[in-house]
Amino acid sequence: MDKPFWQTKQLWQMTPQEWESLCDGCGKCCLLKVEYEDTGEVEPTSVACKLFDSETCRCGDYANRFTHVPDCIDLSQTDLGALPWLPRTCAYRLIGEGLPLQWWHPLVSGDPGTVHAAGVSIRHRTISEDDLADEADLIRYVVDWQL
Ligand code: SF4
Ligand code: SF4
């Protein structure tokens, strides 16, 4: 049997459809982060982008996301090596590093729910940045989620 595309193609060789299907739906790249001025260290918070839907664990308007959130990062146009905060479980990072997808990845399991069942996603674990009273409060939401 032929191997699936994620085992045979480099990221840059994938079609747009293949590229999009590689996202596991964990939502972790949609968390706001804190960067410490003195060390440059970046830590995630439990505060998600205003467009993030915590129920579906997906972007609320993916097709038009750059209109709403101009600084949203288009991973397909970015050197992933320049994003050290990209979660270790992120499929783009795994494939880019020559590592396999895990059993819970929807492409492997055939079930979009396994990323949640395995506890890998941030579904139901976040608040929206719109609910932050003051941006300076963000540091209070730093989490140790071992992303
Ligand atoms: S961290 Fe990677 S796999 Fe998870 S939602 Fe973001 S792009 Fe998709
Ligand atoms: S705009 Fe959408 S894809 Fe970009 S960070 Fe926000 S929720 Fe995530």
CSV table of C-alpha atoms and ligand atoms in Angstrom, one decimal:
chain,number,residue,atom,x,y,z
A,1,MET,CA,0.0,0.0,0.0
A,2,ASP,CA,1.2,3.5,-0.8
A,3,LYS,CA,2.5,5.5,2.1
A,4,PRO,CA,0.4,8.6,3.0
A,5,PHE,CA,1.6,12.0,1.9
A,6,TRP,CA,3.0,13.1,5.3
A,7,GLN,CA,5.4,10.2,5.2
A,8,THR,CA,6.7,10.8,1.7
A,9,LYS,CA,6.6,14.6,1.2
A,10,GLN,CA,8.5,17.5,2.6
A,11,LEU,CA,6.4,20.4,3.8
A,12,TRP,CA,7.2,22.5,0.8
A,13,GLN,CA,6.1,19.7,-1.5
A,14,MET,CA,2.6,19.5,-0.1
A,15,THR,CA,-0.5,20.8,-1.9
A,16,PRO,CA,-2.5,23.5,-0.1
A,17,GLN,CA,-5.1,20.8,0.8
A,18,GLU,CA,-2.5,18.5,2.2
A,19,TRP,CA,-0.9,21.4,4.1
A,20,GLU,CA,-4.2,22.4,5.7
A,21,SER,CA,-5.0,18.8,6.6
A,22,LEU,CA,-1.8,18.5,8.5
A,23,CYS,CA,-2.9,20.8,11.2
A,24,ASP,CA,-4.1,18.6,14.1
A,25,GLY,CA,-6.5,21.2,15.5
A,26,CYS,CA,-4.8,21.4,18.9
A,27,GLY,CA,-5.1,25.2,18.9
A,28,LYS,CA,-1.9,25.8,20.8
A,29,CYS,CA,-0.5,28.2,18.3
A,30,CYS,CA,-3.4,30.5,19.0
A,31,LEU,CA,-2.4,31.1,22.6
A,32,LEU,CA,-1.1,34.6,23.5
A,33,LYS,CA,2.5,34.5,24.7
A,34,VAL,CA,4.6,36.6,27.0
A,35,GLU,CA,8.1,37.5,26.0
A,36,TYR,CA,10.5,38.6,28.8
A,37,GLU,CA,12.5,41.6,27.8
A,38,ASP,CA,15.6,40.6,29.8
A,39,THR,CA,16.0,37.0,28.6
A,40,GLY,CA,13.9,36.8,25.4
A,41,GLU,CA,12.2,33.8,26.9
A,42,VAL,CA,8.7,33.1,25.6
A,43,GLU,CA,6.0,31.5,27.6
A,44,PRO,CA,2.4,30.6,26.7
A,45,THR,CA,-0.6,31.8,28.5
A,46,SER,CA,-4.1,30.4,28.9
A,47,VAL,CA,-5.4,33.5,27.0
A,48,ALA,CA,-6.3,32.8,23.4
A,49,CYS,CA,-6.6,35.0,20.4
A,50,LYS,CA,-9.9,36.9,20.1
A,51,LEU,CA,-10.8,34.9,17.0
A,52,PHE,CA,-10.2,31.5,18.6
A,53,ASP,CA,-13.3,29.4,19.2
A,54,SER,CA,-12.7,27.4,22.4
A,55,GLU,CA,-15.6,25.1,21.6
A,56,THR,CA,-14.4,23.9,18.2
A,57,CYS,CA,-10.7,24.6,19.1
A,58,ARG,CA,-10.4,26.3,15.7
A,59,CYS,CA,-10.0,29.8,14.3
A,60,GLY,CA,-13.4,31.5,14.2
A,61,ASP,CA,-12.8,32.9,10.7
A,62,TYR,CA,-9.9,31.1,9.3
A,63,ALA,CA,-10.4,32.3,5.7
A,64,ASN,CA,-10.4,36.0,6.8
A,65,ARG,CA,-8.1,35.8,9.8
A,66,PHE,CA,-5.6,38.2,8.6
A,67,THR,CA,-8.2,40.9,8.2
A,68,HIS,CA,-9.2,40.5,11.9
A,69,VAL,CA,-5.8,39.6,13.3
A,70,PRO,CA,-3.1,41.1,11.1
A,71,ASP,CA,-0.3,39.6,13.2
A,72,CYS,CA,-1.6,36.1,12.9
A,73,ILE,CA,1.3,34.0,11.5
A,74,ASP,CA,0.9,32.2,8.2
A,75,LEU,CA,3.0,29.1,8.9
A,76,SER,CA,3.1,28.1,5.2
A,77,GLN,CA,5.0,31.3,4.5
A,78,THR,CA,7.3,31.2,7.6
A,79,ASP,CA,10.6,29.6,8.4
A,80,LEU,CA,9.3,27.3,11.2
A,81,GLY,CA,12.8,27.1,12.6
A,82,ALA,CA,12.4,30.8,13.5
A,83,LEU,CA,9.4,29.9,15.7
A,84,PRO,CA,10.9,28.2,18.8
A,85,TRP,CA,7.6,28.5,20.6
A,86,LEU,CA,5.8,26.3,18.1
A,87,PRO,CA,4.5,23.4,20.2
A,88,ARG,CA,6.6,20.2,20.2
A,89,THR,CA,3.5,18.3,19.1
A,90,CYS,CA,2.7,20.6,16.1
A,91,ALA,CA,2.5,18.5,13.0
A,92,TYR,CA,4.4,21.0,10.9
A,93,ARG,CA,7.2,21.0,13.4
A,94,LEU,CA,7.2,17.2,13.6
A,95,ILE,CA,7.3,16.7,9.9
A,96,GLY,CA,9.8,19.5,9.4
A,97,GLU,CA,12.1,17.7,11.9
A,98,GLY,CA,11.6,14.3,10.2
A,99,LEU,CA,9.5,12.9,13.1
A,100,PRO,CA,6.3,10.9,12.8
A,101,LEU,CA,2.8,12.0,13.6
A,102,GLN,CA,1.4,10.5,16.8
A,103,TRP,CA,-1.5,8.1,17.1
A,104,TRP,CA,-3.9,10.9,18.1
A,105,HIS,CA,-3.3,13.0,15.0
A,106,PRO,CA,-6.5,13.0,13.0
A,107,LEU,CA,-4.8,11.9,9.9
A,108,VAL,CA,-3.5,8.9,11.7
A,109,SER,CA,-6.5,8.0,13.8
A,110,GLY,CA,-9.1,9.1,11.2
A,111,ASP,CA,-11.0,10.9,14.0
A,112,PRO,CA,-10.7,14.7,14.6
A,113,GLY,CA,-11.6,14.1,18.2
A,114,THR,CA,-8.6,12.1,19.2
A,115,VAL,CA,-6.4,15.3,19.6
A,116,HIS,CA,-8.8,16.3,22.3
A,117,ALA,CA,-9.3,12.9,23.9
A,118,ALA,CA,-5.5,12.6,24.2
A,119,GLY,CA,-5.4,15.8,26.1
A,120,VAL,CA,-3.2,17.4,23.5
A,121,SER,CA,-5.5,20.3,22.6
A,122,ILE,CA,-6.4,23.4,24.5
A,123,ARG,CA,-10.1,23.0,24.0
A,124,HIS,CA,-12.1,24.4,26.9
A,125,ARG,CA,-8.9,25.5,28.7
A,126,THR,CA,-8.7,29.1,27.6
A,127,ILE,CA,-10.2,32.5,28.0
A,128,SER,CA,-10.4,35.0,25.2
A,129,GLU,CA,-8.2,38.0,25.0
A,130,ASP,CA,-11.3,40.1,24.7
A,131,ASP,CA,-12.1,39.1,28.3
A,132,LEU,CA,-8.8,40.5,29.6
A,133,ALA,CA,-9.5,43.8,31.4
A,134,ASP,CA,-6.0,45.0,30.8
A,135,GLU,CA,-3.3,43.7,28.5
A,136,ALA,CA,-0.8,44.1,31.4
A,137,ASP,CA,-2.7,41.3,33.2
A,138,LEU,CA,-1.6,38.8,30.6
A,139,ILE,CA,1.4,37.8,32.7
A,140,ARG,CA,-1.0,36.4,35.4
A,141,TYR,CA,-2.1,33.8,32.9
A,142,VAL,CA,1.2,32.2,32.1
A,143,VAL,CA,0.9,28.5,32.2
A,144,ASP,CA,3.2,25.5,32.3
A,145,TRP,CA,1.5,23.3,29.7
A,146,GLN,CA,4.6,21.8,28.3
A,147,LEU,CA,3.5,22.6,24.8
B,1,SF4,S1,0.1,24.1,16.9
B,1,SF4,FE1,0.4,23.3,14.8
B,1,SF4,S2,-1.0,21.5,14.7
B,1,SF4,FE2,-1.6,22.7,16.5
B,1,SF4,S3,-3.3,24.1,15.7
B,1,SF4,FE3,-1.3,25.2,15.5
B,1,SF4,S4,-0.6,24.8,13.4
B,1,SF4,FE4,-2.2,23.3,13.9
B,2,SF4,S1,-6.5,34.6,13.8
B,2,SF4,FE1,-7.2,32.5,14.0
B,2,SF4,S2,-5.5,31.2,13.4
B,2,SF4,FE2,-4.7,33.3,13.8
B,2,SF4,S3,-4.1,33.2,16.0
B,2,SF4,FE3,-6.2,34.0,15.9
B,2,SF4,S4,-7.5,32.2,16.2
B,2,SF4,FE4,-5.5,31.4,15.6
